[in-house]
Coordinates of C-alpha atoms in Angstrom, one line a residue:
M1 CA 3.5 -11.8 9.8
S2 CA 2.8 -9.8 12.8
T3 CA -0.7 -8.3 13.2
S4 CA 0.7 -4.7 13.5
M5 CA 1.4 -3.3 10.2
P6 CA 4.3 -0.8 10.1
S7 CA 3.5 2.8 9.4
I8 CA 4.9 3.7 6.0
S9 CA 5.8 7.3 4.9
E10 CA 4.8 8.7 1.5
A11 CA 8.4 8.3 0.3
E12 CA 8.6 4.7 1.6
W13 CA 5.4 3.9 -0.4
R14 CA 7.3 4.8 -3.6
V15 CA 9.9 2.3 -2.8
M16 CA 7.3 -0.3 -1.8
N17 CA 5.5 0.2 -5.1
V18 CA 8.7 -0.7 -7.0
L19 CA 9.1 -3.8 -4.9
W20 CA 5.5 -4.8 -5.4
E21 CA 6.0 -4.6 -9.2
K22 CA 8.9 -7.0 -9.1
S23 CA 10.7 -8.8 -6.2
P24 CA 13.3 -9.4 -5.1
Q25 CA 15.4 -6.5 -6.4
T26 CA 18.8 -5.2 -5.5
A27 CA 19.2 -1.6 -4.2
N28 CA 20.7 -0.6 -7.5
E29 CA 17.7 -2.0 -9.4
I30 CA 15.3 -0.1 -7.1
I31 CA 17.4 3.1 -7.5
S32 CA 17.2 2.7 -11.3
S33 CA 13.4 2.2 -11.2
L34 CA 13.0 5.4 -9.1
Q35 CA 15.3 7.6 -11.2
G36 CA 12.5 8.1 -13.7
Q37 CA 10.0 9.0 -11.0
T38 CA 12.0 11.0 -8.5
D39 CA 15.0 13.3 -8.2
W40 CA 16.3 11.3 -5.2
N41 CA 20.0 10.5 -5.0
P42 CA 21.0 6.8 -4.5
K43 CA 21.8 7.5 -0.8
T44 CA 18.2 8.6 -0.2
V45 CA 16.8 5.4 -1.7
R46 CA 19.3 3.3 0.4
T47 CA 18.2 5.2 3.5
L48 CA 14.5 4.5 2.7
L49 CA 15.3 0.8 2.2
N50 CA 17.1 0.6 5.5
R51 CA 14.1 2.3 7.2
L52 CA 11.7 -0.2 5.6
V53 CA 13.9 -3.1 6.7
Q54 CA 14.0 -1.7 10.3
K55 CA 10.2 -1.4 10.3
N56 CA 9.9 -5.0 9.1
A57 CA 8.1 -3.9 6.0
V58 CA 10.9 -5.2 3.7
G59 CA 13.0 -8.2 4.0
V60 CA 16.6 -8.6 2.8
N61 CA 18.2 -11.7 1.3
Q62 CA 21.8 -11.7 2.4
N63 CA 22.7 -15.1 0.9
Q64 CA 24.2 -13.6 -2.2
R65 CA 27.1 -11.3 -2.8
V66 CA 24.6 -8.6 -3.6
Y67 CA 21.7 -8.1 -1.1
T68 CA 18.2 -8.3 -2.5
F69 CA 15.1 -6.7 -1.0
Y70 CA 11.5 -8.0 -1.0
P71 CA 8.2 -6.8 0.6
L72 CA 7.1 -8.6 3.7
Y73 CA 3.5 -7.4 3.2
S74 CA 1.3 -7.5 0.1
Q75 CA 0.2 -4.2 -1.5
N76 CA -3.3 -5.1 -0.5
E77 CA -2.4 -5.6 3.2
C78 CA -0.6 -2.2 3.3
Q79 CA -3.4 -0.4 1.5
H80 CA -6.0 -1.9 3.9
A81 CA -3.9 -0.8 6.9
E82 CA -3.4 2.7 5.5
A83 CA -7.2 3.0 4.7
Q84 CA -8.1 1.9 8.3
S85 CA -5.6 4.4 9.7
F86 CA -7.0 7.2 7.5
L87 CA -10.6 6.2 8.4
Q88 CA -9.8 6.3 12.1
R89 CA -7.8 9.6 12.0
I90 CA -10.1 11.6 9.8
Y91 CA -13.5 10.1 10.3
S92 CA -13.2 8.6 13.8
G93 CA -13.8 5.2 12.2
A94 CA -17.1 6.1 10.6
L95 CA -17.0 4.4 7.2
K96 CA -20.4 5.8 6.2
S97 CA -19.3 9.4 6.7
M98 CA -16.2 8.9 4.6
L99 CA -18.2 7.2 1.8
V100 CA -20.8 9.9 1.8
Q101 CA -18.1 12.6 1.6
F102 CA -16.4 11.0 -1.4
I103 CA -19.6 10.1 -3.2
Q104 CA -21.1 13.6 -2.9
K105 CA -17.9 15.4 -3.9
E106 CA -16.7 13.2 -6.7
S107 CA -18.2 12.8 -10.1
L108 CA -18.8 9.1 -10.9
S109 CA -19.5 7.5 -14.2
D110 CA -22.5 5.2 -14.7
E111 CA -20.1 2.3 -14.8
E112 CA -18.5 3.3 -11.5
I113 CA -21.9 3.7 -9.9
Q114 CA -22.9 0.2 -11.1
E115 CA -19.7 -1.3 -9.8
L116 CA -20.3 0.3 -6.4
R117 CA -23.9 -1.1 -6.4
S118 CA -22.6 -4.5 -7.2
I119 CA -20.0 -4.4 -4.4
L120 CA -22.7 -3.2 -1.9
D121 CA -25.1 -5.9 -3.1
A122 CA -22.5 -8.6 -2.7
K123 CA -21.6 -7.3 0.8
Q124 CA -25.3 -7.3 1.8
A125 CA -25.8 -10.9 0.4
S126 CA -22.7 -12.1 2.4
T127 CA -24.0 -10.6 5.6
E128 CA -27.5 -12.0 5.1
H129 CA -26.3 -15.5 4.2
P130 CA -22.9 -16.0 5.9
K131 CA -20.8 -18.9 4.7
K132 CA -20.7 -21.8 7.1

C-alpha cells in the first residue's frame, strides 16, 4: 500500500462502509445494501465506486464475468488518516486542544471516563517503558 491515503468524500465513506462489512461484492450487491440507507440511484453508486477505484481506495477483481470490488485499505487505516487530516485542519495538529474541546463539551459516563483513563495509562506506560 502506498503511504498516501486517498481523500474519501462523505458519500464514498458510505460505499466503503458496505465493503468493510463484507468483501468482495459486486456493484449490484453494494447498490442493494445502500438502498435501505440512501435514496441514491444505481448510477450514483457506480460513479462512487469508479471514483474509489480511480483513487486506489478500492480494488476491482476482473477475473470473473461480474466484477467484484474490495477495499484496498482497512477501516482502521482510513479512520486514522481522516482523524489526522481533521486534527491538522481544525486544530493545527494539536491533539491536546482537540481532546480538551471534546471532553469539556461532551457528557461522559463513568465507564467512558474509566476507559479513557485506561487508554492514557497504557499510553504512558508504553512511552516510559518502550518495547525493545
